Short mmCIF file of N, CA and C in Angstrom, two decimals:
data_model
loop_
_atom_site.label_atom_id
_atom_site.label_comp_id
_atom_site.label_asym_id
_atom_site.label_seq_id
_atom_site.Cartn_x
_atom_site.Cartn_y
_atom_site.Cartn_z
N MET X 182 -62.30 21.51 -23.08
CA MET X 182 -63.37 22.03 -23.97
C MET X 182 -63.65 23.09 -22.96
N ASN X 183 -64.36 24.07 -23.17
CA ASN X 183 -65.38 25.41 -23.15
C ASN X 183 -65.76 24.73 -21.34
N TRP X 184 -65.83 24.87 -20.39
CA TRP X 184 -65.99 24.69 -19.47
C TRP X 184 -66.92 25.92 -19.02
N VAL X 185 -66.76 27.32 -19.18
CA VAL X 185 -67.76 27.95 -18.82
C VAL X 185 -69.45 27.73 -19.92
N PHE X 186 -68.90 27.39 -20.89
CA PHE X 186 -70.04 27.49 -21.80
C PHE X 186 -70.84 25.85 -21.19
N MET X 187 -70.02 24.73 -21.09
CA MET X 187 -70.82 23.37 -20.28
C MET X 187 -71.32 23.60 -19.63
N LEU X 188 -70.64 24.69 -18.66
CA LEU X 188 -71.49 24.64 -17.24
C LEU X 188 -72.95 25.85 -17.00
N ILE X 189 -72.49 26.60 -18.03
CA ILE X 189 -73.97 27.18 -19.00
C ILE X 189 -75.10 26.48 -19.32
N VAL X 190 -74.77 25.57 -19.84
CA VAL X 190 -75.86 24.55 -20.81
C VAL X 190 -76.20 23.55 -19.52
N GLY X 191 -75.29 23.07 -18.64
CA GLY X 191 -75.74 22.19 -17.51
C GLY X 191 -76.78 22.87 -16.62
N TRP X 192 -76.35 24.21 -16.53
CA TRP X 192 -77.58 25.19 -15.49
C TRP X 192 -78.93 25.21 -16.23
N LEU X 193 -78.59 25.14 -17.81
CA LEU X 193 -79.80 25.78 -18.17
C LEU X 193 -80.79 24.07 -18.36
N ALA X 194 -79.77 23.14 -18.27
CA ALA X 194 -80.32 21.83 -18.31
C ALA X 194 -81.24 21.87 -16.81
N LEU X 195 -80.41 21.43 -15.97
CA LEU X 195 -81.10 21.50 -14.06
C LEU X 195 -81.99 22.17 -14.35
N GLY X 196 -82.14 23.52 -14.91
CA GLY X 196 -83.41 24.48 -14.67
C GLY X 196 -84.76 23.77 -15.31
N LEU X 197 -84.34 23.49 -16.43
CA LEU X 197 -85.32 22.46 -17.62
C LEU X 197 -85.81 21.25 -16.17
N ASP X 198 -85.21 20.67 -15.62
CA ASP X 198 -85.64 19.46 -14.74
C ASP X 198 -86.16 19.87 -13.93
N LEU X 199 -85.93 20.98 -13.18
CA LEU X 199 -86.42 21.25 -12.02
C LEU X 199 -88.07 22.48 -12.23
N GLY X 200 -87.71 23.32 -13.50
CA GLY X 200 -89.34 23.60 -14.08
C GLY X 200 -90.29 23.29 -14.86
N LEU X 201 -89.70 22.03 -15.41
CA LEU X 201 -90.81 21.51 -16.20
C LEU X 201 -91.06 20.12 -15.87
N ALA X 202 -90.37 20.11 -14.03
CA ALA X 202 -91.15 18.81 -14.01
C ALA X 202 -92.25 17.99 -13.69
N ASP X 203 -93.08 19.23 -13.25
CA ASP X 203 -94.56 19.28 -13.06
C ASP X 203 -95.50 19.46 -14.45
N ALA X 204 -94.85 20.14 -15.17
CA ALA X 204 -95.33 20.16 -16.71
C ALA X 204 -95.14 18.92 -17.14
N LEU X 205 -93.98 17.89 -17.36
CA LEU X 205 -93.58 17.24 -17.80
C LEU X 205 -94.00 15.91 -17.36
N ALA X 206 -94.30 15.66 -16.11
CA ALA X 206 -95.01 14.55 -15.10
C ALA X 206 -96.01 13.69 -15.78
N MET X 207 -95.44 12.17 -15.91
CA MET X 207 -96.36 10.88 -15.94
C MET X 207 -96.99 10.50 -15.22
N GLY X 208 -98.37 10.10 -15.14
CA GLY X 208 -98.66 9.67 -13.87
C GLY X 208 -99.02 9.95 -12.95
N SER X 209 -99.27 8.63 -11.46
CA SER X 209 -99.60 9.59 -10.27
C SER X 209 -97.75 9.49 -9.55
N ARG X 210 -97.25 8.99 -10.12
CA ARG X 210 -95.97 8.86 -9.28
C ARG X 210 -95.19 10.85 -10.02
N GLY X 211 -95.64 10.57 -10.68
CA GLY X 211 -94.78 12.15 -11.54
C GLY X 211 -93.51 11.97 -11.99
N VAL X 212 -93.35 10.32 -12.48
CA VAL X 212 -92.23 10.39 -13.47
C VAL X 212 -92.05 11.22 -14.83
N ALA X 213 -90.92 12.37 -14.44
CA ALA X 213 -90.41 13.22 -15.46
C ALA X 213 -89.15 12.42 -15.49
N PRO X 214 -88.59 13.64 -17.52
CA PRO X 214 -87.57 12.84 -18.09
C PRO X 214 -86.27 14.25 -17.18
N SER X 215 -85.32 13.09 -18.17
CA SER X 215 -84.02 14.49 -17.45
C SER X 215 -83.24 14.68 -18.64
N PHE X 216 -83.29 15.78 -18.65
CA PHE X 216 -82.25 17.08 -19.70
C PHE X 216 -81.15 16.44 -19.34
N VAL X 217 -80.50 16.58 -17.70
CA VAL X 217 -79.27 16.63 -17.24
C VAL X 217 -78.72 15.38 -18.12
N VAL X 218 -79.20 14.30 -18.14
CA VAL X 218 -78.81 12.66 -18.48
C VAL X 218 -78.53 13.04 -20.43
N GLY X 219 -79.13 13.62 -20.85
CA GLY X 219 -79.49 13.88 -22.56
C GLY X 219 -78.00 14.69 -22.28
N VAL X 220 -77.70 15.79 -21.95
CA VAL X 220 -76.70 16.81 -22.24
C VAL X 220 -75.17 15.85 -21.85
N LEU X 221 -75.42 15.17 -20.65
CA LEU X 221 -74.15 14.11 -20.26
C LEU X 221 -73.34 13.40 -21.48
N VAL X 222 -74.92 12.50 -22.32
CA VAL X 222 -74.94 11.73 -23.22
C VAL X 222 -74.48 12.47 -24.76
N PHE X 223 -74.82 13.69 -24.46
CA PHE X 223 -73.92 14.91 -25.95
C PHE X 223 -72.89 15.08 -25.40
N VAL X 224 -72.11 15.35 -24.08
CA VAL X 224 -70.80 15.60 -24.49
C VAL X 224 -70.49 14.42 -23.98
N GLY X 225 -70.65 13.22 -23.76
CA GLY X 225 -70.19 12.51 -24.05
C GLY X 225 -69.54 11.09 -25.00
N LEU X 226 -70.43 12.26 -26.40
CA LEU X 226 -69.99 11.69 -27.38
C LEU X 226 -68.91 12.19 -28.05
N HIS X 227 -68.94 13.75 -27.63
CA HIS X 227 -68.05 14.31 -28.40
C HIS X 227 -66.74 14.57 -27.23
N ALA X 228 -66.86 14.84 -26.20
CA ALA X 228 -65.57 15.33 -25.27
C ALA X 228 -64.70 14.57 -25.17
N SER X 229 -63.33 14.88 -24.09
CA SER X 229 -62.18 13.40 -24.42
C SER X 229 -62.78 13.25 -22.74
N ARG X 230 -62.25 11.97 -22.78
CA ARG X 230 -62.18 11.05 -21.41
C ARG X 230 -62.84 11.79 -20.20
N GLY X 231 -61.42 12.66 -20.04
CA GLY X 231 -61.38 13.69 -18.82
C GLY X 231 -62.35 14.50 -18.25
N ALA X 232 -62.52 15.25 -19.50
CA ALA X 232 -63.75 16.48 -19.92
C ALA X 232 -65.65 15.39 -19.53
N THR X 233 -65.30 14.44 -19.88
CA THR X 233 -66.68 13.62 -20.07
C THR X 233 -67.14 13.26 -18.60
N LEU X 234 -65.97 12.38 -17.76
CA LEU X 234 -65.87 12.05 -16.51
C LEU X 234 -66.17 13.14 -15.65
N TRP X 235 -65.32 14.53 -15.55
CA TRP X 235 -66.07 15.21 -15.07
C TRP X 235 -67.63 16.31 -15.08
N THR X 236 -67.88 16.14 -16.28
CA THR X 236 -69.01 16.97 -16.48
C THR X 236 -70.05 15.94 -15.79
N GLY X 237 -69.36 14.65 -16.17
CA GLY X 237 -71.04 13.63 -15.14
C GLY X 237 -70.81 13.89 -13.37
N LEU X 238 -69.55 14.34 -13.48
CA LEU X 238 -69.42 14.31 -11.48
C LEU X 238 -70.53 15.52 -11.44
N LEU X 239 -69.82 16.36 -12.27
CA LEU X 239 -70.23 17.80 -11.51
C LEU X 239 -72.07 18.44 -12.28
N LEU X 240 -72.34 17.16 -13.27
CA LEU X 240 -73.99 16.94 -13.32
C LEU X 240 -74.82 16.53 -12.03
N GLY X 241 -73.81 15.67 -11.58
CA GLY X 241 -74.24 14.77 -10.80
C GLY X 241 -74.67 14.73 -9.57
N LEU X 242 -73.62 16.07 -9.32
CA LEU X 242 -73.48 16.76 -7.83
C LEU X 242 -74.34 18.11 -7.78
N ALA X 243 -74.76 18.25 -8.58
CA ALA X 243 -75.59 19.90 -8.96
C ALA X 243 -77.38 18.61 -8.63
N LEU X 244 -77.17 17.54 -9.17
CA LEU X 244 -78.75 16.97 -8.80
C LEU X 244 -78.93 16.77 -7.67
N ASP X 245 -77.85 16.06 -6.59
CA ASP X 245 -78.18 16.02 -5.86
C ASP X 245 -78.00 17.08 -4.94
N LEU X 246 -77.71 18.32 -5.20
CA LEU X 246 -77.88 19.54 -4.26
C LEU X 246 -79.24 19.79 -4.51
N THR X 247 -79.99 19.61 -5.65
CA THR X 247 -80.99 20.17 -5.81
C THR X 247 -82.10 19.35 -5.59
N ARG X 248 -82.24 18.58 -5.23
CA ARG X 248 -83.16 17.36 -5.21
C ARG X 248 -83.06 16.50 -3.82
N ALA X 249 -83.63 16.96 -2.67
CA ALA X 249 -83.80 16.69 -1.98
C ALA X 249 -85.04 15.84 -1.37
N GLY X 250 -84.82 14.72 -0.61
CA GLY X 250 -86.45 13.98 -0.76
C GLY X 250 -86.65 14.20 0.96
N VAL X 251 -87.93 13.96 0.54
CA VAL X 251 -88.77 14.24 1.98
C VAL X 251 -88.71 12.94 2.62
N SER X 252 -88.78 13.48 4.27
CA SER X 252 -88.85 11.93 4.90
C SER X 252 -89.55 12.32 6.09
N ALA X 253 -89.98 11.37 6.87
CA ALA X 253 -90.74 11.51 8.32
C ALA X 253 -89.96 11.62 9.36
N SER X 254 -89.71 12.25 9.94
CA SER X 254 -89.21 12.25 11.54
C SER X 254 -89.80 12.03 12.45
N GLY X 255 -89.62 12.16 14.00
CA GLY X 255 -90.37 12.23 15.20
C GLY X 255 -91.13 14.35 15.10
N ALA X 256 -90.44 14.47 14.39
CA ALA X 256 -90.55 16.58 14.45
C ALA X 256 -91.48 16.46 12.95
N GLY X 257 -92.18 15.71 12.15
CA GLY X 257 -92.18 15.69 10.53
C GLY X 257 -92.16 15.87 9.69
N LEU X 258 -92.51 16.47 8.78
CA LEU X 258 -92.07 16.54 7.62
C LEU X 258 -90.09 17.17 7.12
N GLU X 259 -89.17 16.64 6.86
CA GLU X 259 -88.06 17.36 6.58
C GLU X 259 -87.26 16.86 5.62
N ALA X 260 -86.81 17.72 4.61
CA ALA X 260 -85.60 17.65 3.75
C ALA X 260 -84.41 16.31 4.09
N VAL X 261 -84.24 15.20 3.79
CA VAL X 261 -83.06 15.11 3.66
C VAL X 261 -82.65 14.82 2.36
N ALA X 262 -81.11 15.64 2.23
CA ALA X 262 -79.98 15.21 1.01
C ALA X 262 -79.12 14.85 1.25
N THR X 263 -79.28 14.00 0.55
CA THR X 263 -77.66 12.83 0.63
C THR X 263 -76.90 13.25 -0.77
N LEU X 264 -75.70 14.04 -0.56
CA LEU X 264 -74.80 14.25 -1.45
C LEU X 264 -73.86 12.94 -1.90
N GLY X 265 -74.41 12.79 -3.24
CA GLY X 265 -73.73 11.73 -3.83
C GLY X 265 -73.79 10.22 -4.70
N PRO X 266 -75.03 9.91 -4.24
CA PRO X 266 -75.38 9.14 -5.60
C PRO X 266 -75.47 9.82 -6.76
N ALA X 267 -76.40 10.35 -6.80
CA ALA X 267 -76.29 11.43 -8.19
C ALA X 267 -75.10 11.67 -8.94
N ALA X 268 -74.25 11.88 -8.07
CA ALA X 268 -72.53 11.96 -8.63
C ALA X 268 -72.10 10.84 -8.89
N VAL X 269 -72.62 9.93 -8.23
CA VAL X 269 -71.36 8.73 -8.57
C VAL X 269 -72.80 7.59 -9.87
N GLY X 270 -73.66 7.71 -9.59
CA GLY X 270 -74.77 7.71 -10.78
C GLY X 270 -74.25 8.11 -12.13
N CYS X 271 -74.24 9.68 -12.01
CA CYS X 271 -73.80 10.65 -13.28
C CYS X 271 -72.31 9.61 -13.39
N LEU X 272 -71.75 10.02 -13.07
CA LEU X 272 -70.15 9.61 -13.49
C LEU X 272 -70.28 7.91 -14.22
N LEU X 273 -70.92 6.77 -13.42
CA LEU X 273 -70.72 5.50 -13.79
C LEU X 273 -71.81 5.32 -15.32
N ALA X 274 -72.73 6.54 -15.70
CA ALA X 274 -73.31 7.27 -16.80
C ALA X 274 -72.44 7.65 -17.79
N ALA X 275 -71.22 8.37 -17.23
CA ALA X 275 -70.35 8.57 -18.02
C ALA X 275 -69.24 8.00 -18.84
N HIS X 276 -68.95 7.00 -18.07
CA HIS X 276 -68.27 5.99 -18.59
C HIS X 276 -69.05 5.15 -19.01
N PHE X 277 -69.93 5.02 -18.94
CA PHE X 277 -70.86 3.95 -19.90
C PHE X 277 -71.11 4.64 -21.13
N VAL X 278 -71.26 6.04 -21.33
CA VAL X 278 -71.50 6.48 -22.39
C VAL X 278 -69.71 6.54 -23.23
N LEU X 279 -68.75 6.83 -22.53
CA LEU X 279 -67.72 6.83 -23.19
C LEU X 279 -67.03 5.18 -23.94
N THR X 280 -67.93 4.15 -22.64
CA THR X 280 -67.03 2.40 -22.82
C THR X 280 -67.88 2.41 -24.83
N VAL X 281 -69.64 2.71 -24.37
CA VAL X 281 -70.02 2.64 -26.09
C VAL X 281 -70.39 3.32 -27.35
N ARG X 282 -69.33 4.37 -27.17
CA ARG X 282 -69.44 5.97 -27.81
C ARG X 282 -68.63 5.08 -29.14
N ALA X 283 -67.78 4.41 -29.32
CA ALA X 283 -66.98 4.36 -30.20
C ALA X 283 -67.74 3.21 -31.34
N VAL X 284 -68.88 2.52 -30.73
CA VAL X 284 -69.70 1.82 -31.75
C VAL X 284 -71.18 2.23 -32.18
N VAL X 285 -71.32 3.21 -31.27
CA VAL X 285 -72.72 4.51 -31.62
C VAL X 285 -72.61 5.04 -33.27
N MET X 286 -73.79 4.88 -33.81
CA MET X 286 -73.76 6.21 -34.64
C MET X 286 -74.24 7.21 -34.17
N LYS X 287 -73.50 8.78 -33.91
CA LYS X 287 -74.02 9.22 -33.31
C LYS X 287 -75.25 9.95 -33.66
N ARG X 288 -75.44 9.83 -35.14
CA ARG X 288 -77.01 11.17 -35.55
C ARG X 288 -77.64 9.58 -36.28
N ASN X 289 -77.78 9.20 -35.40
CA ASN X 289 -79.32 7.76 -34.66
C ASN X 289 -79.98 7.61 -33.80
N PRO X 290 -81.10 8.57 -34.07
CA PRO X 290 -82.10 8.73 -33.25
C PRO X 290 -82.37 7.51 -32.46
N VAL X 291 -82.49 6.20 -32.69
CA VAL X 291 -82.71 5.32 -31.62
C VAL X 291 -81.48 4.65 -30.85
N ALA X 292 -80.61 4.82 -31.42
CA ALA X 292 -79.13 4.53 -30.46
C ALA X 292 -79.09 5.52 -29.68
N LEU X 293 -79.77 6.39 -29.37
CA LEU X 293 -79.18 7.79 -28.89
C LEU X 293 -80.79 7.53 -27.66
N ALA X 294 -81.24 7.39 -28.44
CA ALA X 294 -82.51 6.75 -26.64
C ALA X 294 -82.42 5.38 -26.52
N VAL X 295 -81.60 4.38 -26.59
CA VAL X 295 -81.37 3.80 -26.11
C VAL X 295 -80.06 4.28 -25.23
N MET X 296 -79.24 4.96 -25.71
CA MET X 296 -77.90 5.47 -24.81
C MET X 296 -78.49 6.25 -23.16
N GLY X 297 -79.71 7.62 -23.84
CA GLY X 297 -79.71 7.94 -23.07
C GLY X 297 -80.89 7.05 -21.77
N CYS X 298 -81.38 6.27 -22.14
CA CYS X 298 -82.26 5.46 -21.48
C CYS X 298 -81.49 4.18 -20.62
N LEU X 299 -80.39 4.01 -21.09
CA LEU X 299 -79.22 2.63 -20.33
C LEU X 299 -78.62 3.58 -19.27
N ALA X 300 -78.38 5.10 -19.55
CA ALA X 300 -77.54 6.19 -18.61
C ALA X 300 -78.59 6.46 -17.56
N SER X 301 -79.85 6.96 -18.25
CA SER X 301 -80.92 7.38 -17.23
C SER X 301 -80.90 6.25 -15.83
N LEU X 302 -80.99 5.24 -16.91
CA LEU X 302 -81.04 4.12 -15.83
C LEU X 302 -80.00 3.62 -14.39
N LEU X 303 -79.03 3.85 -15.12
CA LEU X 303 -77.38 3.72 -14.41
C LEU X 303 -77.71 4.37 -13.19
N VAL X 304 -78.02 5.59 -13.61
CA VAL X 304 -78.46 6.82 -12.50
C VAL X 304 -79.34 6.29 -11.44
N GLY X 305 -80.50 6.20 -11.94
CA GLY X 305 -81.96 5.35 -11.54
C GLY X 305 -81.32 4.09 -10.32
N LEU X 306 -80.36 3.65 -10.86
CA LEU X 306 -79.97 2.53 -10.22
C LEU X 306 -79.09 2.66 -8.46
N VAL X 307 -78.41 3.54 -9.22
CA VAL X 307 -77.27 3.90 -8.23
C VAL X 307 -78.20 5.12 -7.30
N VAL X 308 -79.10 5.68 -7.87
CA VAL X 308 -79.23 6.61 -6.89
C VAL X 308 -80.56 5.65 -5.67
N ALA X 309 -81.32 4.71 -6.21
CA ALA X 309 -81.82 3.79 -5.74
C ALA X 309 -81.64 2.94 -4.61
N GLY X 310 -80.68 1.97 -5.04
CA GLY X 310 -79.58 1.37 -4.48
C GLY X 310 -79.17 2.09 -2.76
N THR X 311 -78.43 3.57 -3.46
CA THR X 311 -77.56 4.01 -2.13
C THR X 311 -78.79 4.75 -1.06
N LEU X 312 -79.75 5.07 -1.70
CA LEU X 312 -81.21 5.57 -1.07
C LEU X 312 -81.95 4.69 -0.32
N THR X 313 -82.04 3.27 -0.66
CA THR X 313 -82.18 1.54 -0.01
C THR X 313 -81.27 1.49 0.69
N ALA X 314 -79.88 1.25 0.73
CA ALA X 314 -79.03 0.95 1.95
C ALA X 314 -78.74 2.35 2.95
N ARG X 315 -79.27 3.47 2.49
CA ARG X 315 -79.14 4.20 4.00
C ARG X 315 -80.20 3.98 4.41
N SER X 316 -81.76 3.83 4.32
CA SER X 316 -82.84 3.52 4.99
C SER X 316 -82.20 2.54 5.83
N TRP X 317 -81.62 1.55 5.77
CA TRP X 317 -81.87 0.69 6.73
C TRP X 317 -80.79 0.73 8.01
N TYR X 318 -80.17 1.97 8.11
CA TYR X 318 -79.13 2.27 9.30
C TYR X 318 -80.18 3.84 9.68
N ASP X 319 -80.44 4.58 8.77
CA ASP X 319 -80.92 6.07 9.25
C ASP X 319 -82.41 6.04 8.76
N PRO X 320 -83.22 6.29 10.24
CA PRO X 320 -84.59 6.25 10.22
C PRO X 320 -85.15 7.43 9.63
N ALA X 321 -84.18 8.49 9.02
CA ALA X 321 -85.03 9.77 8.06
C ALA X 321 -84.95 9.54 6.71
N VAL X 322 -84.85 8.61 5.99
CA VAL X 322 -84.84 7.78 5.46
C VAL X 322 -85.62 6.82 5.17
N GLN X 323 -87.07 7.01 4.58
CA GLN X 323 -87.84 6.15 4.34
C GLN X 323 -87.78 5.57 2.86
N VAL X 324 -87.40 4.71 2.67
CA VAL X 324 -87.71 4.51 1.02
C VAL X 324 -88.10 2.79 0.66
N LYS X 325 -89.39 2.94 -0.16
CA LYS X 325 -89.69 2.06 -0.54
C LYS X 325 -89.11 1.23 -1.77
N PRO X 326 -88.37 -0.08 -1.45
CA PRO X 326 -87.49 -0.25 -2.50
C PRO X 326 -87.63 -0.51 -4.50
N LEU X 327 -89.17 -1.32 -4.64
CA LEU X 327 -89.38 -1.41 -5.71
C LEU X 327 -90.18 -0.55 -5.95
N THR X 328 -90.91 0.64 -5.28
CA THR X 328 -91.68 1.44 -5.70
C THR X 328 -90.32 2.22 -6.25
N GLU X 329 -89.17 2.71 -5.76
CA GLU X 329 -87.92 3.47 -6.33
C GLU X 329 -87.49 3.14 -7.76
N LEU X 330 -87.37 1.83 -7.42
CA LEU X 330 -87.01 1.33 -8.57
C LEU X 330 -87.82 1.53 -9.81
N SER X 331 -89.26 1.45 -9.86
CA SER X 331 -90.45 1.49 -10.37
C SER X 331 -90.32 3.22 -11.32
N ILE X 332 -90.14 3.90 -10.26
CA ILE X 332 -90.13 5.52 -10.30
C ILE X 332 -88.95 5.62 -11.41
N ARG X 333 -87.55 5.20 -11.00
CA ARG X 333 -86.50 5.28 -11.60
C ARG X 333 -86.78 4.46 -13.04
N LEU X 334 -87.65 3.46 -13.23
CA LEU X 334 -87.56 2.84 -14.84
C LEU X 334 -88.47 3.64 -15.43
N GLY X 335 -89.40 4.18 -15.22
CA GLY X 335 -90.27 5.18 -16.12
C GLY X 335 -88.98 6.33 -16.62
N GLN X 336 -88.30 6.88 -15.40
CA GLN X 336 -87.91 8.11 -15.51
C GLN X 336 -86.76 7.85 -16.83
N ALA X 337 -86.14 6.42 -16.93
CA ALA X 337 -85.32 6.26 -17.46
C ALA X 337 -85.52 5.77 -18.74
N LEU X 338 -86.96 5.53 -19.44
CA LEU X 338 -87.48 5.36 -20.30
C LEU X 338 -87.86 6.65 -20.89
N TYR X 339 -88.76 7.97 -19.94
CA TYR X 339 -89.22 8.67 -20.87
C TYR X 339 -87.80 9.55 -20.99
N THR X 340 -86.66 9.54 -20.07
CA THR X 340 -85.53 10.29 -20.90
C THR X 340 -84.74 10.12 -21.86
N GLY X 341 -84.99 8.56 -22.25
CA GLY X 341 -84.63 7.69 -23.97
C GLY X 341 -85.16 8.71 -24.22
N LEU X 342 -86.40 8.84 -24.15
CA LEU X 342 -87.44 9.61 -25.34
C LEU X 342 -86.78 10.77 -25.54
N LEU X 343 -86.24 11.58 -24.71
CA LEU X 343 -86.01 12.80 -24.77
C LEU X 343 -84.40 13.38 -25.40
N THR X 344 -84.22 12.49 -25.53
CA THR X 344 -82.62 12.52 -25.34
C THR X 344 -82.13 13.08 -26.86
N PRO X 345 -82.73 11.87 -28.01
CA PRO X 345 -82.59 12.64 -28.91
C PRO X 345 -82.70 13.66 -29.47
N VAL X 346 -83.86 15.07 -28.65
CA VAL X 346 -84.16 15.79 -28.81
C VAL X 346 -82.94 17.38 -28.35
N VAL X 347 -82.32 16.42 -27.10
CA VAL X 347 -81.20 17.17 -26.30
C VAL X 347 -80.27 16.94 -26.60
N VAL X 348 -80.13 16.10 -27.52
CA VAL X 348 -78.43 15.86 -28.17
C VAL X 348 -78.97 16.77 -30.02
N TYR X 349 -79.66 16.53 -30.52
CA TYR X 349 -80.38 17.36 -31.57
C TYR X 349 -80.09 18.72 -31.51
N THR X 350 -80.61 19.25 -30.43
CA THR X 350 -80.31 20.72 -29.96
C THR X 350 -79.40 21.21 -29.73
N LEU X 351 -78.59 20.40 -29.01
CA LEU X 351 -77.13 20.85 -28.60
C LEU X 351 -76.50 21.03 -29.97
N THR X 352 -76.89 19.46 -31.21
CA THR X 352 -75.60 19.63 -32.12
C THR X 352 -75.23 20.62 -32.65
N PRO X 353 -76.05 21.71 -33.19
CA PRO X 353 -75.64 23.36 -33.86
C PRO X 353 -75.01 23.78 -32.72
N LEU X 354 -74.55 23.99 -31.37
CA LEU X 354 -73.70 24.22 -30.60
C LEU X 354 -72.25 23.54 -30.16
N THR X 355 -72.62 23.05 -31.20
CA THR X 355 -71.36 21.91 -30.84
C THR X 355 -69.39 23.48 -30.78
N PRO X 356 -69.78 23.98 -31.98
CA PRO X 356 -68.50 24.50 -31.67
C PRO X 356 -67.98 25.49 -30.35
N PHE X 357 -69.18 26.01 -29.71
CA PHE X 357 -69.06 26.52 -28.35
C PHE X 357 -68.75 26.23 -27.16
N PHE X 358 -69.00 24.53 -27.83
CA PHE X 358 -68.44 23.67 -26.90
C PHE X 358 -66.89 23.50 -26.42
N GLY X 359 -66.27 23.60 -27.31
CA GLY X 359 -64.69 23.52 -27.80
C GLY X 359 -64.48 21.70 -27.76
N PHE X 360 -64.82 20.88 -28.36
CA PHE X 360 -64.67 19.79 -27.50
C PHE X 360 -63.34 19.76 -28.89
N PRO X 361 -62.50 18.46 -28.52
CA PRO X 361 -60.88 17.88 -29.59
C PRO X 361 -61.47 17.66 -30.82
N ALA X 362 -60.54 18.26 -31.84
CA ALA X 362 -60.95 17.88 -33.17
C ALA X 362 -61.65 16.04 -33.49
N THR X 363 -60.74 15.07 -32.55
CA THR X 363 -61.52 13.79 -32.45
C THR X 363 -62.09 13.23 -31.36
N SER X 364 -63.34 12.54 -31.97
CA SER X 364 -64.02 12.22 -30.23
C SER X 364 -63.88 11.41 -29.25
N ARG X 365 -62.39 10.71 -30.35
CA ARG X 365 -61.97 9.27 -29.54
C ARG X 365 -60.20 10.02 -28.41
N ALA X 366 -60.34 11.22 -28.38
CA ALA X 366 -58.98 11.69 -27.82
C ALA X 366 -59.27 11.25 -25.79
N ALA X 367 -58.28 10.95 -25.82
CA ALA X 367 -58.28 10.89 -23.99
C ALA X 367 -57.92 11.33 -22.91
#
């Protein structure tokens, strides 16, 4: 796989996530889709196993580094960055895509939407669970589990609607990614 091109596409997806979050937000809680998960699904459908897992880890780390939560402390509001939840979640989502890609029709928009929704849900569950567990011992992180889960579910559904658009947009660029000749390469 061409890692330079992949990093550029990942960086653009992360920029779209951050830049369009307010414009695409729905509801009072600001539920927005994730372009990064769409890129992860696309790579997972075409790349080798190792490249897909590394892509998931790198995209997850990028999400962790750019999405610091705001919490209340004795000194007022402060940003709390938790490195790891999105990385582990994206790694799990990448493994999910690798597991089901052999039985999925890659050109079916419904299949892509379901994969995007489930991959995003896996990322959201790991992030929500990790932040909830951290809130038990770290007073700087204040999370309401049900609220966090409802937000992550909304993001997963919204991301599922966006994933076919991302995959179909990236499909003409497949030669630039340098994927192996067969998608079942180990």
